Coordinates of C-alpha atoms in Angstrom, one line a residue:
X1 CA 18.8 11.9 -24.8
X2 CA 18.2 8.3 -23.6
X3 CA 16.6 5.7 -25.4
X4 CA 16.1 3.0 -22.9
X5 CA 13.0 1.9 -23.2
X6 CA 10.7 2.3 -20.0
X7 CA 9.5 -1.6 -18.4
X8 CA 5.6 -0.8 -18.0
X9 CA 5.4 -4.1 -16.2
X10 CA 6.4 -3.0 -12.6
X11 CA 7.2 0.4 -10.9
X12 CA 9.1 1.1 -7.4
X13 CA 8.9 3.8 -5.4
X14 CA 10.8 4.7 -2.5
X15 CA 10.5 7.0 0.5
X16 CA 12.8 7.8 3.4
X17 CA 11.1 7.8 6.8
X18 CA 12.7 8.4 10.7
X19 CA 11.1 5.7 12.4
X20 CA 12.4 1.6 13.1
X21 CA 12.2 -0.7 10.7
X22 CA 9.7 -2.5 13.1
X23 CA 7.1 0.4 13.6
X24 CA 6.9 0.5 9.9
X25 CA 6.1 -3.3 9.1
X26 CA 3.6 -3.0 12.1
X27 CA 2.0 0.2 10.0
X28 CA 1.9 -2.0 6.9
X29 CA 0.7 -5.2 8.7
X30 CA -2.0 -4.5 11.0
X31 CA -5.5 -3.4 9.9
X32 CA -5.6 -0.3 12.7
X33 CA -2.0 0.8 11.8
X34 CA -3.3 0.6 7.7
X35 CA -6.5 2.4 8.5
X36 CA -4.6 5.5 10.4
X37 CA -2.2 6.3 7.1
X38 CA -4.0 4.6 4.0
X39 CA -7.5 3.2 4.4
X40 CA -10.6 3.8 5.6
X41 CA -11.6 0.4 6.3
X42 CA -8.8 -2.8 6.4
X43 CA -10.3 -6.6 7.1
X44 CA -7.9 -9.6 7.4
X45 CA -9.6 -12.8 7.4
X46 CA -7.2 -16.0 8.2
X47 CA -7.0 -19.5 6.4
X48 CA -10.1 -20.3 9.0
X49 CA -12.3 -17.9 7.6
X50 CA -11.6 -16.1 11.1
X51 CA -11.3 -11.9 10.9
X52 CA -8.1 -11.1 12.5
X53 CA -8.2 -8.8 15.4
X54 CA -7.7 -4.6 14.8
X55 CA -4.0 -4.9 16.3
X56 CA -3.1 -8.4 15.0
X57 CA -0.6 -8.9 12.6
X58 CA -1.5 -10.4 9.1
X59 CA -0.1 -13.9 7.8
X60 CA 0.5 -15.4 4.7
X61 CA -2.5 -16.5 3.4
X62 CA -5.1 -14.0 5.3
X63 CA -7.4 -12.5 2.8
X64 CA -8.4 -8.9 2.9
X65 CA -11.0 -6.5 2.0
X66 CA -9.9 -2.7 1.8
X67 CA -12.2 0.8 1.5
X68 CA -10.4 4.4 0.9
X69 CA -11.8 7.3 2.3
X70 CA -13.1 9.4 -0.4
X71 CA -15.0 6.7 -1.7
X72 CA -18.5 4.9 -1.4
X73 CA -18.4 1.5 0.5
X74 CA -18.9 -0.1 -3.4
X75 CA -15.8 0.4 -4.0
X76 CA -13.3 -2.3 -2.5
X77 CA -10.0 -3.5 -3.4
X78 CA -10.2 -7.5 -2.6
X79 CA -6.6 -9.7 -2.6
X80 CA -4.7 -12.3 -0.7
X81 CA -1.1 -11.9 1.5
X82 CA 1.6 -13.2 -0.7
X83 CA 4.5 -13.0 2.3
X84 CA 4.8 -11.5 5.7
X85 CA 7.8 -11.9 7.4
X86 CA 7.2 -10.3 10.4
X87 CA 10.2 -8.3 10.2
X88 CA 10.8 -6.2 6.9
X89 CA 9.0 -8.0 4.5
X90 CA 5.0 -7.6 3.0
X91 CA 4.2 -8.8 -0.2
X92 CA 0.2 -9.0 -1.2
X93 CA -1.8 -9.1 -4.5
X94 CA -3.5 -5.9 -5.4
X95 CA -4.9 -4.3 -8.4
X96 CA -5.5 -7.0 -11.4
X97 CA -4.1 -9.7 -9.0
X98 CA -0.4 -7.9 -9.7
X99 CA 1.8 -8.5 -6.7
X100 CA 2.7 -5.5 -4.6
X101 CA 6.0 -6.3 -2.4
X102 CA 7.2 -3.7 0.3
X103 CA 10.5 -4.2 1.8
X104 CA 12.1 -2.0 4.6
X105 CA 15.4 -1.4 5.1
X106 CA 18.4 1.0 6.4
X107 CA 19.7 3.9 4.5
X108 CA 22.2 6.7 5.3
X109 CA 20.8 6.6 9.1
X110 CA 17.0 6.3 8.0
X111 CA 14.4 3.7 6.8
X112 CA 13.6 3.2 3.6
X113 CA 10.2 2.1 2.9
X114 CA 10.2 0.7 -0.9
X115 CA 7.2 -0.2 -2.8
X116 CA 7.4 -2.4 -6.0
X117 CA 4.4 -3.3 -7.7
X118 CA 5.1 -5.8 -10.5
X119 CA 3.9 -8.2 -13.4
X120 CA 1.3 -5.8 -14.6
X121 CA 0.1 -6.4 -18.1
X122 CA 1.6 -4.1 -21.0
X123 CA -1.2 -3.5 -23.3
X124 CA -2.3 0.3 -23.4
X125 CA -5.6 0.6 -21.3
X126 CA -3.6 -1.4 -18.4
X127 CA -0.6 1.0 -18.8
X128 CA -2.5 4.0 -18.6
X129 CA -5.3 2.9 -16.2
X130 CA -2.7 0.6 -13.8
X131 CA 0.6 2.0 -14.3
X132 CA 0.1 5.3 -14.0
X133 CA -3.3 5.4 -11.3
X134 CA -1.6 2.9 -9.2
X135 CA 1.7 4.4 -9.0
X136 CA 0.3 7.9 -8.2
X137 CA -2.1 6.8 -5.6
X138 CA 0.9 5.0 -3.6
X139 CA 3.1 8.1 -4.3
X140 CA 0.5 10.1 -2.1
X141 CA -0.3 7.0 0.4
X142 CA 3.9 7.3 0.9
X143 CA 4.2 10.4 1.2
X144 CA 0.9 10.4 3.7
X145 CA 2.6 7.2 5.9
X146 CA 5.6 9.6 6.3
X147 CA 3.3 13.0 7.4
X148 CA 1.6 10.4 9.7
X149 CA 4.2 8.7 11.7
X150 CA 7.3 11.7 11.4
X151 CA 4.5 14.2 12.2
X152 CA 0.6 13.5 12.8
X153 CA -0.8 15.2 9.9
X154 CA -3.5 13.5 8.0
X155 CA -3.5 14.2 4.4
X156 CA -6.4 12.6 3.1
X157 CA -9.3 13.5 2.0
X158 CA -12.3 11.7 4.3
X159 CA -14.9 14.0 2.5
X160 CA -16.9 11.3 0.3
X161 CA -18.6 14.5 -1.7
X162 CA -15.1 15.7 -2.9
X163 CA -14.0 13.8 -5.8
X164 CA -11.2 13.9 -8.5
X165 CA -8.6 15.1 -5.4
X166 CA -4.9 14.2 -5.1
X167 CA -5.4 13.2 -1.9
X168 CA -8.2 10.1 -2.0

């Protein structure tokens, strides 16, 4: 049995994916490619207070504002672009302001999307309510990039009158 202690202030998750490296950061960085795999609704606006175009790529700085399917248009997750590279690299604040960095990369002949979100705080109701939520809901918004891009099935739910669903 091990006794290492789990680190509740960050998670990673990774996901293998046959597509290029640059169709992935394009699905992670523009607010059409986001709103095909994970959101219902995803707004950029630049240092000028300017809204980004649908097929633009975000910057480092833009702002955003993003809606889920599944949900009313009151609930909105709001944050700021920490890094975009324009290559392989996405890092933007999310839930609590914690920073959530994607990186893409080669593995064994595929991609490898990975997904760290770190410096969450480690009392209980943050663990339980950040921790575990978050890391569950990108574990299905992975595994719903992949069945978009390797196949074309959608896998969430769009259905704002069905709630409590692993898939929204």
């Amino acid at each position: 049995m091990s006794t290492t202690a789990i680190n509740w202030s960050s998670f990673k998750l990774r996901v293998n994916i046959k597509k290029t490296i640059e169709e992935l950061y394009s699905n992670w960085t523009t607010p059409q490619a986001l709103e095909s795999w994970f959101l219902r609704e995803a707004v950029f606006v630049d240092a000028d207070g300017k809204e980004r175009s649908r097929s633009a790529s975000v910057q480092k700085g833009d702002t955003y504002t993003w809606r889920w399917h599944g949900y009313p248009d009151d609930v909105k997750e709001t944050g700021i672009v920490l890094e975009a590279n324009g290559s392989d690299l996405f890092r933007f604040s999310f839930s609590l302001g914690c920073p959530v960095t994607i990186q893409i990369y080669p593995e064994a002949g595929e991609t490898i999307v990975e997904l760290m979100e770190s410096d969450l705080p480690t009392d209980d109701k943050t663990t339980s309510g950040h921790f575990v939520g978050d890391s569950r809901g990108w574990i299905f918004y992975l595994a719903n990039l992949k069945s978009i891009v390797e196949g074309g099935i959608d896998l969430r739910n769009k259905n704002v009158n069905i709630r409590d669903v692993i898939t929204s």
